[in-house]
Amino acid sequence: MDELRAAGGTDYVAMPLPFSDGQINTLTLTSDHADGFSIADLGQVFDSVPTLSRLYEVHTLRRNTSVLLDTYLGPRTGQRVLKGLTQRGDGENVRAVLWFCDLRDSTPMADTMPRDDFLKDLNLFFDCMAGAVSEYGGEVLRFIGDAVLAIFPLSEAAGEPSSGSIARACYNAIEAAREAERRLAEINAVRISSGEGALGYGIGLHVGEVTYGNIGTAERLEFTVIGAAANEAARIEGLCKTLDRPVLISGAFAKSFPESLLSVGRHALRGVDGEHEIF
C-alpha cells in the first residue's frame, strides 16, 4: 500500500457499512495512486467491512450516547452517568454554589397566551438564564417548569475545597447573573418596542453542602442535587418578588465572595429555621 500512496492521482470508492440495527452507512475511501484502487485492493477492503462495521458502530454509539447525555443531563452529570453511575443511591456529598431562578408571572402567561407563543417566551428565558450559566462554567441540572436549578462546581481536587475554589465559583455565578440580566435586557427592549410585556425573573444564589447523585425508582432515575442547601436557594429566590429585587444572595455566599455585597436585612425563609441575612 506504500506504493499506492507514493504516486499522484486520485480515486475514491464508497461501500455500504451496515450496522447491527439495520442502518446502512457509507464507507468512503480515497487513493492517491495514479491508477486508483485495484480490484485486489477493493477485495481486501470488502473483506474488512464486517469488522469495520462493528468498530464504527461502537464508536458511533458511544459518541451519540455522550452527546445525548450531555444534552439532557449536562456535561458533568452526563459523563458521570456514562462512566457507570447508574444505580439508585450512587452519588456523593459536595459543597457547591447553587443557582435557582424563576420566570415571573408564568402562570397567567400560560393561561392567556397561545401555547406556541408561551413556549417561545419560555425558551427565550431559558436561553438567557441557562445560557449564561453554561457560559460561566455552571451546569444546569433541572428545568422545573419555568424554573432552572444549576450548580457551579468547585475544584475536583481531593479533600475540602479551598477558599479560593469557592470564591471562583461564587464569582462565576455572579458573572452569570450579570450576563443573564444583560441578555434579558436586550430581549425586553425588543419586546417593549413591539408592544409586548417585559419578561421578569428572580435568581437566588447560595453556597452549601448537597447530595449530588441518583434518586428515583428502580425504573426511572434522575441525577440531581438534593438537600437543605438546594431548598434554601429556592427559598431565597422566592424572596426576590417580595423584596422587589432580581437577584438575592445568601449570607454563606457573601462570606465566600471576595467583593462587598449590599445587605437587605434579615429575613425568614419558608421552611428554614430562624432569620437569615440576605444580600
PDB file of C-alpha atoms in Angstrom:
ATOM      1  CA  MET A   1       0.000   0.000   0.000  1.00  0.00           C
ATOM      2  CA  ASP A   2       3.040   2.326   0.352  1.00  0.00           C
ATOM      3  CA  GLU A   3       3.413   2.241  -3.419  1.00  0.00           C
ATOM      4  CA  LEU A   4      -0.244   3.271  -3.776  1.00  0.00           C
ATOM      5  CA  ARG A   5       0.301   6.323  -1.590  1.00  0.00           C
ATOM      6  CA  ALA A   6       3.553   7.347  -3.279  1.00  0.00           C
ATOM      7  CA  ALA A   7       2.150   8.074  -6.725  1.00  0.00           C
ATOM      8  CA  GLY A   8      -0.014  11.004  -7.767  1.00  0.00           C
ATOM      9  CA  GLY A   9      -3.631  10.927  -8.944  1.00  0.00           C
ATOM     10  CA  THR A  10      -6.824  10.388  -7.046  1.00  0.00           C
ATOM     11  CA  ASP A  11      -9.636   7.908  -6.926  1.00  0.00           C
ATOM     12  CA  TYR A  12     -12.325   7.072  -4.443  1.00  0.00           C
ATOM     13  CA  VAL A  13     -14.910   4.404  -3.770  1.00  0.00           C
ATOM     14  CA  ALA A  14     -17.938   4.181  -1.478  1.00  0.00           C
ATOM     15  CA  MET A  15     -19.005   0.904   0.154  1.00  0.00           C
ATOM     16  CA  PRO A  16     -22.048   0.126   2.305  1.00  0.00           C
ATOM     17  CA  LEU A  17     -21.249  -0.112   6.024  1.00  0.00           C
ATOM     18  CA  PRO A  18     -24.187  -1.927   7.675  1.00  0.00           C
ATOM     19  CA  PHE A  19     -24.841  -1.618  11.425  1.00  0.00           C
ATOM     20  CA  SER A  20     -26.493  -4.313  13.523  1.00  0.00           C
ATOM     21  CA  ASP A  21     -29.756  -2.322  13.792  1.00  0.00           C
ATOM     22  CA  GLY A  22     -30.221  -2.421  10.020  1.00  0.00           C
ATOM     23  CA  GLN A  23     -28.934   1.101   9.412  1.00  0.00           C
ATOM     24  CA  ILE A  24     -26.795   1.331   6.273  1.00  0.00           C
ATOM     25  CA  ASN A  25     -23.950   3.825   6.439  1.00  0.00           C
ATOM     26  CA  THR A  26     -21.266   4.557   3.876  1.00  0.00           C
ATOM     27  CA  LEU A  27     -17.535   3.937   3.999  1.00  0.00           C
ATOM     28  CA  THR A  28     -15.701   6.272   1.603  1.00  0.00           C
ATOM     29  CA  LEU A  29     -12.088   5.577   0.626  1.00  0.00           C
ATOM     30  CA  THR A  30      -9.660   7.701  -1.365  1.00  0.00           C
ATOM     31  CA  SER A  31      -6.484   6.571  -3.140  1.00  0.00           C
ATOM     32  CA  ASP A  32      -3.619   8.744  -4.352  1.00  0.00           C
ATOM     33  CA  HIS A  33      -2.288   6.054  -6.728  1.00  0.00           C
ATOM     34  CA  ALA A  34      -2.206   7.085 -10.379  1.00  0.00           C
ATOM     35  CA  ASP A  35      -4.380   4.110 -11.329  1.00  0.00           C
ATOM     36  CA  GLY A  36      -6.675   4.348  -8.322  1.00  0.00           C
ATOM     37  CA  PHE A  37      -7.748   1.236  -6.457  1.00  0.00           C
ATOM     38  CA  SER A  38      -7.069  -2.184  -7.963  1.00  0.00           C
ATOM     39  CA  ILE A  39      -9.626  -4.979  -7.777  1.00  0.00           C
ATOM     40  CA  ALA A  40      -7.358  -6.715  -5.249  1.00  0.00           C
ATOM     41  CA  ASP A  41      -7.327  -3.579  -3.096  1.00  0.00           C
ATOM     42  CA  LEU A  42     -11.106  -3.365  -3.127  1.00  0.00           C
ATOM     43  CA  GLY A  43     -11.381  -7.055  -2.328  1.00  0.00           C
ATOM     44  CA  GLN A  44      -9.266  -6.555   0.781  1.00  0.00           C
ATOM     45  CA  VAL A  45     -11.423  -3.638   1.873  1.00  0.00           C
ATOM     46  CA  PHE A  46     -14.623  -5.562   1.182  1.00  0.00           C
ATOM     47  CA  ASP A  47     -13.390  -8.471   3.328  1.00  0.00           C
ATOM     48  CA  SER A  48     -12.696  -5.997   6.152  1.00  0.00           C
ATOM     49  CA  VAL A  49     -16.155  -4.360   6.072  1.00  0.00           C
ATOM     50  CA  PRO A  50     -17.807  -6.634   8.714  1.00  0.00           C
ATOM     51  CA  THR A  51     -15.039  -5.871  11.222  1.00  0.00           C
ATOM     52  CA  LEU A  52     -15.005  -2.165  10.341  1.00  0.00           C
ATOM     53  CA  SER A  53     -18.805  -2.038  10.711  1.00  0.00           C
ATOM     54  CA  ARG A  54     -18.655  -3.282  14.307  1.00  0.00           C
ATOM     55  CA  LEU A  55     -15.787  -0.933  15.132  1.00  0.00           C
ATOM     56  CA  TYR A  56     -17.506   2.146  13.707  1.00  0.00           C
ATOM     57  CA  GLU A  57     -20.823   1.153  15.269  1.00  0.00           C
ATOM     58  CA  VAL A  58     -19.296   1.016  18.760  1.00  0.00           C
ATOM     59  CA  HIS A  59     -17.631   4.408  18.322  1.00  0.00           C
ATOM     60  CA  THR A  60     -20.794   5.925  16.839  1.00  0.00           C
ATOM     61  CA  LEU A  61     -22.971   4.620  19.673  1.00  0.00           C
ATOM     62  CA  ARG A  62     -20.585   5.973  22.312  1.00  0.00           C
ATOM     63  CA  ARG A  63     -20.393   9.366  20.612  1.00  0.00           C
ATOM     64  CA  ASN A  64     -24.175   9.590  20.211  1.00  0.00           C
ATOM     65  CA  THR A  65     -24.733   8.453  23.798  1.00  0.00           C
ATOM     66  CA  SER A  66     -22.266  11.031  25.086  1.00  0.00           C
ATOM     67  CA  VAL A  67     -23.938  13.833  23.109  1.00  0.00           C
ATOM     68  CA  LEU A  68     -27.381  12.703  24.262  1.00  0.00           C
ATOM     69  CA  LEU A  69     -26.385  12.565  27.926  1.00  0.00           C
ATOM     70  CA  ASP A  70     -24.655  15.948  27.726  1.00  0.00           C
ATOM     71  CA  THR A  71     -27.780  17.452  26.118  1.00  0.00           C
ATOM     72  CA  TYR A  72     -30.290  16.069  28.618  1.00  0.00           C
ATOM     73  CA  LEU A  73     -28.175  15.895  31.794  1.00  0.00           C
ATOM     74  CA  GLY A  74     -25.362  18.404  31.253  1.00  0.00           C
ATOM     75  CA  PRO A  75     -21.709  17.600  30.511  1.00  0.00           C
ATOM     76  CA  ARG A  76     -20.596  16.958  34.107  1.00  0.00           C
ATOM     77  CA  THR A  77     -23.550  14.787  35.054  1.00  0.00           C
ATOM     78  CA  GLY A  78     -23.737  13.128  31.640  1.00  0.00           C
ATOM     79  CA  GLN A  79     -20.147  11.928  31.808  1.00  0.00           C
ATOM     80  CA  ARG A  80     -20.682  10.545  35.310  1.00  0.00           C
ATOM     81  CA  VAL A  81     -23.653   8.528  34.111  1.00  0.00           C
ATOM     82  CA  LEU A  82     -21.665   7.380  31.049  1.00  0.00           C
ATOM     83  CA  LYS A  83     -18.929   6.115  33.390  1.00  0.00           C
ATOM     84  CA  GLY A  84     -21.433   3.876  35.158  1.00  0.00           C
ATOM     85  CA  LEU A  85     -23.019   5.875  37.979  1.00  0.00           C
ATOM     86  CA  THR A  86     -26.464   4.493  37.120  1.00  0.00           C
ATOM     87  CA  GLN A  87     -27.557   2.786  40.335  1.00  0.00           C
ATOM     88  CA  ARG A  88     -30.069   4.312  42.705  1.00  0.00           C
ATOM     89  CA  GLY A  89     -28.085   5.815  45.556  1.00  0.00           C
ATOM     90  CA  ASP A  90     -24.914   6.411  43.525  1.00  0.00           C
ATOM     91  CA  GLY A  91     -23.586   9.852  44.372  1.00  0.00           C
ATOM     92  CA  GLU A  92     -21.591  11.948  46.793  1.00  0.00           C
ATOM     93  CA  ASN A  93     -21.867  14.859  49.182  1.00  0.00           C
ATOM     94  CA  VAL A  94     -20.380  18.007  47.690  1.00  0.00           C
ATOM     95  CA  ARG A  95     -20.050  21.640  48.689  1.00  0.00           C
ATOM     96  CA  ALA A  96     -21.351  23.729  45.824  1.00  0.00           C
ATOM     97  CA  VAL A  97     -22.570  27.089  44.617  1.00  0.00           C
ATOM     98  CA  LEU A  98     -26.270  26.757  43.827  1.00  0.00           C
ATOM     99  CA  TRP A  99     -28.322  28.836  41.394  1.00  0.00           C
ATOM    100  CA  PHE A 100     -32.114  28.823  41.340  1.00  0.00           C
ATOM    101  CA  CYS A 101     -34.080  31.128  39.040  1.00  0.00           C
ATOM    102  CA  ASP A 102     -37.705  31.539  38.067  1.00  0.00           C
ATOM    103  CA  LEU A 103     -39.720  33.319  35.366  1.00  0.00           C
ATOM    104  CA  ARG A 104     -42.111  35.875  36.826  1.00  0.00           C
ATOM    105  CA  ASP A 105     -45.886  35.661  36.124  1.00  0.00           C
ATOM    106  CA  SER A 106     -45.559  32.472  34.087  1.00  0.00           C
ATOM    107  CA  THR A 107     -48.937  31.115  35.243  1.00  0.00           C
ATOM    108  CA  PRO A 108     -51.016  33.989  33.798  1.00  0.00           C
ATOM    109  CA  MET A 109     -48.817  33.902  30.702  1.00  0.00           C
ATOM    110  CA  ALA A 110     -49.559  30.210  30.194  1.00  0.00           C
ATOM    111  CA  ASP A 111     -53.283  30.785  30.806  1.00  0.00           C
ATOM    112  CA  THR A 112     -53.688  33.720  28.409  1.00  0.00           C
ATOM    113  CA  MET A 113     -51.161  33.140  25.615  1.00  0.00           C
ATOM    114  CA  PRO A 114     -51.294  30.682  22.708  1.00  0.00           C
ATOM    115  CA  ARG A 115     -49.210  27.633  23.524  1.00  0.00           C
ATOM    116  CA  ASP A 116     -46.578  28.263  20.837  1.00  0.00           C
ATOM    117  CA  ASP A 117     -46.109  31.875  21.942  1.00  0.00           C
ATOM    118  CA  PHE A 118     -45.735  30.875  25.576  1.00  0.00           C
ATOM    119  CA  LEU A 119     -43.205  28.147  24.740  1.00  0.00           C
ATOM    120  CA  LYS A 120     -41.263  30.629  22.610  1.00  0.00           C
ATOM    121  CA  ASP A 121     -41.072  33.089  25.520  1.00  0.00           C
ATOM    122  CA  LEU A 122     -40.148  30.316  27.949  1.00  0.00           C
ATOM    123  CA  ASN A 123     -37.308  29.179  25.714  1.00  0.00           C
ATOM    124  CA  LEU A 124     -36.095  32.776  25.341  1.00  0.00           C
ATOM    125  CA  PHE A 125     -35.988  32.996  29.135  1.00  0.00           C
ATOM    126  CA  PHE A 126     -34.068  29.716  29.368  1.00  0.00           C
ATOM    127  CA  ASP A 127     -31.627  30.910  26.684  1.00  0.00           C
ATOM    128  CA  CYS A 128     -30.857  33.943  28.843  1.00  0.00           C
ATOM    129  CA  MET A 129     -30.595  32.149  32.181  1.00  0.00           C
ATOM    130  CA  ALA A 130     -29.269  28.695  31.349  1.00  0.00           C
ATOM    131  CA  GLY A 131     -27.129  30.078  28.526  1.00  0.00           C
ATOM    132  CA  ALA A 132     -25.405  32.455  30.945  1.00  0.00           C
ATOM    133  CA  VAL A 133     -24.897  29.643  33.476  1.00  0.00           C
ATOM    134  CA  SER A 134     -23.184  27.481  30.855  1.00  0.00           C
ATOM    135  CA  GLU A 135     -21.055  30.368  29.577  1.00  0.00           C
ATOM    136  CA  TYR A 136     -19.545  30.873  33.019  1.00  0.00           C
ATOM    137  CA  GLY A 137     -18.820  27.244  33.817  1.00  0.00           C
ATOM    138  CA  GLY A 138     -22.033  26.259  35.572  1.00  0.00           C
ATOM    139  CA  GLU A 139     -24.181  23.260  34.768  1.00  0.00           C
ATOM    140  CA  VAL A 140     -27.958  23.198  34.514  1.00  0.00           C
ATOM    141  CA  LEU A 141     -29.267  20.198  36.441  1.00  0.00           C
ATOM    142  CA  ARG A 142     -33.013  20.606  36.014  1.00  0.00           C
ATOM    143  CA  PHE A 143     -35.650  22.650  34.247  1.00  0.00           C
ATOM    144  CA  ILE A 144     -38.541  22.668  36.721  1.00  0.00           C
ATOM    145  CA  GLY A 145     -41.488  24.115  34.842  1.00  0.00           C
ATOM    146  CA  ASP A 146     -40.419  27.751  34.403  1.00  0.00           C
ATOM    147  CA  ALA A 147     -37.502  27.465  36.849  1.00  0.00           C
ATOM    148  CA  VAL A 148     -33.843  26.473  36.492  1.00  0.00           C
ATOM    149  CA  LEU A 149     -31.708  24.663  39.066  1.00  0.00           C
ATOM    150  CA  ALA A 150     -27.990  24.878  38.338  1.00  0.00           C
ATOM    151  CA  ILE A 151     -24.694  24.220  40.071  1.00  0.00           C
ATOM    152  CA  PHE A 152     -21.287  25.857  39.801  1.00  0.00           C
ATOM    153  CA  PRO A 153     -18.838  23.048  40.548  1.00  0.00           C
ATOM    154  CA  LEU A 154     -15.946  23.600  42.908  1.00  0.00           C
ATOM    155  CA  SER A 155     -12.481  22.147  42.456  1.00  0.00           C
ATOM    156  CA  GLU A 156     -12.448  18.367  41.929  1.00  0.00           C
ATOM    157  CA  ALA A 157      -9.219  18.044  43.942  1.00  0.00           C
ATOM    158  CA  ALA A 158      -9.228  15.627  46.850  1.00  0.00           C
ATOM    159  CA  GLY A 159     -10.251  16.941  50.253  1.00  0.00           C
ATOM    160  CA  GLU A 160     -12.198  20.023  51.222  1.00  0.00           C
ATOM    161  CA  PRO A 161     -12.468  22.716  48.521  1.00  0.00           C
ATOM    162  CA  SER A 162     -10.180  25.681  49.166  1.00  0.00           C
ATOM    163  CA  SER A 163     -11.471  29.160  49.882  1.00  0.00           C
ATOM    164  CA  GLY A 164     -10.067  30.185  46.514  1.00  0.00           C
ATOM    165  CA  SER A 165     -12.048  27.464  44.740  1.00  0.00           C
ATOM    166  CA  ILE A 166     -15.276  28.540  46.447  1.00  0.00           C
ATOM    167  CA  ALA A 167     -14.581  32.209  45.694  1.00  0.00           C
ATOM    168  CA  ARG A 168     -14.029  31.416  41.992  1.00  0.00           C
ATOM    169  CA  ALA A 169     -17.307  29.503  41.798  1.00  0.00           C
ATOM    170  CA  CYS A 170     -19.116  32.393  43.532  1.00  0.00           C
ATOM    171  CA  TYR A 171     -17.530  34.870  41.125  1.00  0.00           C
ATOM    172  CA  ASN A 172     -18.640  32.763  38.140  1.00  0.00           C
ATOM    173  CA  ALA A 173     -22.195  32.624  39.495  1.00  0.00           C
ATOM    174  CA  ILE A 174     -22.279  36.416  39.930  1.00  0.00           C
ATOM    175  CA  GLU A 175     -20.919  36.965  36.416  1.00  0.00           C
ATOM    176  CA  ALA A 176     -23.519  34.547  35.058  1.00  0.00           C
ATOM    177  CA  ALA A 177     -26.253  36.552  36.807  1.00  0.00           C
ATOM    178  CA  ARG A 178     -24.920  39.751  35.238  1.00  0.00           C
ATOM    179  CA  GLU A 179     -24.800  38.115  31.819  1.00  0.00           C
ATOM    180  CA  ALA A 180     -28.346  36.764  32.222  1.00  0.00           C
ATOM    181  CA  GLU A 181     -29.510  40.278  33.135  1.00  0.00           C
ATOM    182  CA  ARG A 182     -27.772  41.713  30.050  1.00  0.00           C
ATOM    183  CA  ARG A 183     -29.286  39.111  27.729  1.00  0.00           C
ATOM    184  CA  LEU A 184     -32.773  39.574  29.095  1.00  0.00           C
ATOM    185  CA  ALA A 185     -32.497  43.364  28.891  1.00  0.00           C
ATOM    186  CA  GLU A 186     -31.766  43.082  25.172  1.00  0.00           C
ATOM    187  CA  ILE A 187     -34.765  40.813  24.636  1.00  0.00           C
ATOM    188  CA  ASN A 188     -37.045  43.025  26.732  1.00  0.00           C
ATOM    189  CA  ALA A 189     -36.026  46.132  24.763  1.00  0.00           C
ATOM    190  CA  VAL A 190     -37.244  44.423  21.580  1.00  0.00           C
ATOM    191  CA  ARG A 191     -40.401  43.144  23.284  1.00  0.00           C
ATOM    192  CA  ILE A 192     -41.330  46.555  24.674  1.00  0.00           C
ATOM    193  CA  SER A 193     -40.713  48.283  21.334  1.00  0.00           C
ATOM    194  CA  SER A 194     -43.144  45.846  19.705  1.00  0.00           C
ATOM    195  CA  GLY A 195     -45.806  46.337  22.393  1.00  0.00           C
ATOM    196  CA  GLU A 196     -45.125  43.134  24.354  1.00  0.00           C
ATOM    197  CA  GLY A 197     -44.563  42.960  28.087  1.00  0.00           C
ATOM    198  CA  ALA A 198     -41.101  42.569  29.586  1.00  0.00           C
ATOM    199  CA  LEU A 199     -40.053  39.192  30.989  1.00  0.00           C
ATOM    200  CA  GLY A 200     -39.291  39.332  34.714  1.00  0.00           C
ATOM    201  CA  TYR A 201     -37.166  36.986  36.764  1.00  0.00           C
ATOM    202  CA  GLY A 202     -35.682  36.176  40.140  1.00  0.00           C
ATOM    203  CA  ILE A 203     -32.343  34.499  40.913  1.00  0.00           C
ATOM    204  CA  GLY A 204     -31.312  33.004  44.260  1.00  0.00           C
ATOM    205  CA  LEU A 205     -27.636  32.209  44.924  1.00  0.00           C
ATOM    206  CA  HIS A 206     -26.374  30.113  47.814  1.00  0.00           C
ATOM    207  CA  VAL A 207     -23.387  28.047  48.945  1.00  0.00           C
ATOM    208  CA  GLY A 208     -23.862  24.821  50.855  1.00  0.00           C
ATOM    209  CA  GLU A 209     -23.454  21.081  51.015  1.00  0.00           C
ATOM    210  CA  VAL A 210     -25.772  18.951  48.912  1.00  0.00           C
ATOM    211  CA  THR A 211     -26.089  15.321  47.883  1.00  0.00           C
ATOM    212  CA  TYR A 212     -25.204  15.014  44.200  1.00  0.00           C
ATOM    213  CA  GLY A 213     -26.428  11.705  42.813  1.00  0.00           C
ATOM    214  CA  ASN A 214     -29.196   9.374  41.642  1.00  0.00           C
ATOM    215  CA  ILE A 215     -32.688   9.444  43.116  1.00  0.00           C
ATOM    216  CA  GLY A 216     -35.968   7.929  41.959  1.00  0.00           C
ATOM    217  CA  THR A 217     -37.363   4.469  41.362  1.00  0.00           C
ATOM    218  CA  ALA A 218     -35.608   1.400  40.023  1.00  0.00           C
ATOM    219  CA  GLU A 219     -37.195   2.075  36.612  1.00  0.00           C
ATOM    220  CA  ARG A 220     -36.766   5.875  36.431  1.00  0.00           C
ATOM    221  CA  LEU A 221     -33.827   7.764  37.914  1.00  0.00           C
ATOM    222  CA  GLU A 222     -32.754  11.384  37.963  1.00  0.00           C
ATOM    223  CA  PHE A 223     -29.231  12.628  38.624  1.00  0.00           C
ATOM    224  CA  THR A 224     -29.533  15.894  40.547  1.00  0.00           C
ATOM    225  CA  VAL A 225     -28.721  17.710  43.774  1.00  0.00           C
ATOM    226  CA  ILE A 226     -30.885  17.412  46.860  1.00  0.00           C
ATOM    227  CA  GLY A 227     -30.598  18.683  50.385  1.00  0.00           C
ATOM    228  CA  ALA A 228     -31.300  21.671  52.596  1.00  0.00           C
ATOM    229  CA  ALA A 229     -28.954  23.952  50.629  1.00  0.00           C
ATOM    230  CA  ALA A 230     -30.866  23.374  47.389  1.00  0.00           C
ATOM    231  CA  ASN A 231     -34.138  24.170  49.163  1.00  0.00           C
ATOM    232  CA  GLU A 232     -32.638  27.324  50.683  1.00  0.00           C
ATOM    233  CA  ALA A 233     -31.549  28.550  47.233  1.00  0.00           C
ATOM    234  CA  ALA A 234     -35.154  28.172  46.066  1.00  0.00           C
ATOM    235  CA  ARG A 235     -36.487  29.966  49.162  1.00  0.00           C
ATOM    236  CA  ILE A 236     -34.028  32.840  48.626  1.00  0.00           C
ATOM    237  CA  GLU A 237     -35.208  33.179  45.044  1.00  0.00           C
ATOM    238  CA  GLY A 238     -38.768  33.278  46.360  1.00  0.00           C
ATOM    239  CA  LEU A 239     -37.898  36.453  48.299  1.00  0.00           C
ATOM    240  CA  CYS A 240     -36.996  38.261  45.065  1.00  0.00           C
ATOM    241  CA  LYS A 241     -40.626  39.084  44.360  1.00  0.00           C
ATOM    242  CA  THR A 242     -41.338  40.106  47.969  1.00  0.00           C
ATOM    243  CA  LEU A 243     -38.299  42.404  48.191  1.00  0.00           C
ATOM    244  CA  ASP A 244     -38.580  43.546  44.556  1.00  0.00           C
ATOM    245  CA  ARG A 245     -35.005  42.514  43.764  1.00  0.00           C
ATOM    246  CA  PRO A 246     -33.989  40.473  40.707  1.00  0.00           C
ATOM    247  CA  VAL A 247     -31.054  38.753  42.446  1.00  0.00           C
ATOM    248  CA  LEU A 248     -30.729  37.771  46.120  1.00  0.00           C
ATOM    249  CA  ILE A 249     -27.774  36.103  47.753  1.00  0.00           C
ATOM    250  CA  SER A 250     -27.317  34.131  50.965  1.00  0.00           C
ATOM    251  CA  GLY A 251     -25.017  35.025  53.838  1.00  0.00           C
ATOM    252  CA  ALA A 252     -22.975  31.870  53.202  1.00  0.00           C
ATOM    253  CA  PHE A 253     -22.380  33.025  49.619  1.00  0.00           C
ATOM    254  CA  ALA A 254     -21.485  36.558  50.784  1.00  0.00           C
ATOM    255  CA  LYS A 255     -18.847  35.192  53.178  1.00  0.00           C
ATOM    256  CA  SER A 256     -17.154  33.302  50.340  1.00  0.00           C
ATOM    257  CA  PHE A 257     -17.384  36.108  47.762  1.00  0.00           C
ATOM    258  CA  PRO A 258     -14.385  38.481  47.850  1.00  0.00           C
ATOM    259  CA  GLU A 259     -16.320  41.608  46.842  1.00  0.00           C
ATOM    260  CA  SER A 260     -18.741  43.583  49.020  1.00  0.00           C
ATOM    261  CA  LEU A 261     -22.476  42.969  48.646  1.00  0.00           C
ATOM    262  CA  LEU A 262     -25.434  45.082  49.767  1.00  0.00           C
ATOM    263  CA  SER A 263     -27.350  43.655  52.727  1.00  0.00           C
ATOM    264  CA  VAL A 264     -31.131  43.868  52.517  1.00  0.00           C
ATOM    265  CA  GLY A 265     -31.631  42.757  56.107  1.00  0.00           C
ATOM    266  CA  ARG A 266     -32.536  39.558  57.897  1.00  0.00           C
ATOM    267  CA  HIS A 267     -35.496  37.564  56.638  1.00  0.00           C
ATOM    268  CA  ALA A 268     -37.308  34.335  57.383  1.00  0.00           C
ATOM    269  CA  LEU A 269     -37.104  31.636  54.729  1.00  0.00           C
ATOM    270  CA  ARG A 270     -40.126  29.377  54.402  1.00  0.00           C
ATOM    271  CA  GLY A 271     -39.393  26.004  55.966  1.00  0.00           C
ATOM    272  CA  VAL A 272     -35.980  27.115  57.306  1.00  0.00           C
ATOM    273  CA  ASP A 273     -35.410  27.861  60.999  1.00  0.00           C
ATOM    274  CA  GLY A 274     -34.506  31.357  62.137  1.00  0.00           C
ATOM    275  CA  GLU A 275     -33.855  34.540  60.191  1.00  0.00           C
ATOM    276  CA  HIS A 276     -31.092  34.865  57.650  1.00  0.00           C
ATOM    277  CA  GLU A 277     -29.180  37.873  56.361  1.00  0.00           C
ATOM    278  CA  ILE A 278     -29.804  38.317  52.652  1.00  0.00           C
ATOM    279  CA  PHE A 279     -27.718  40.344  50.212  1.00  0.00           C
TER     280      PHE A 279
END
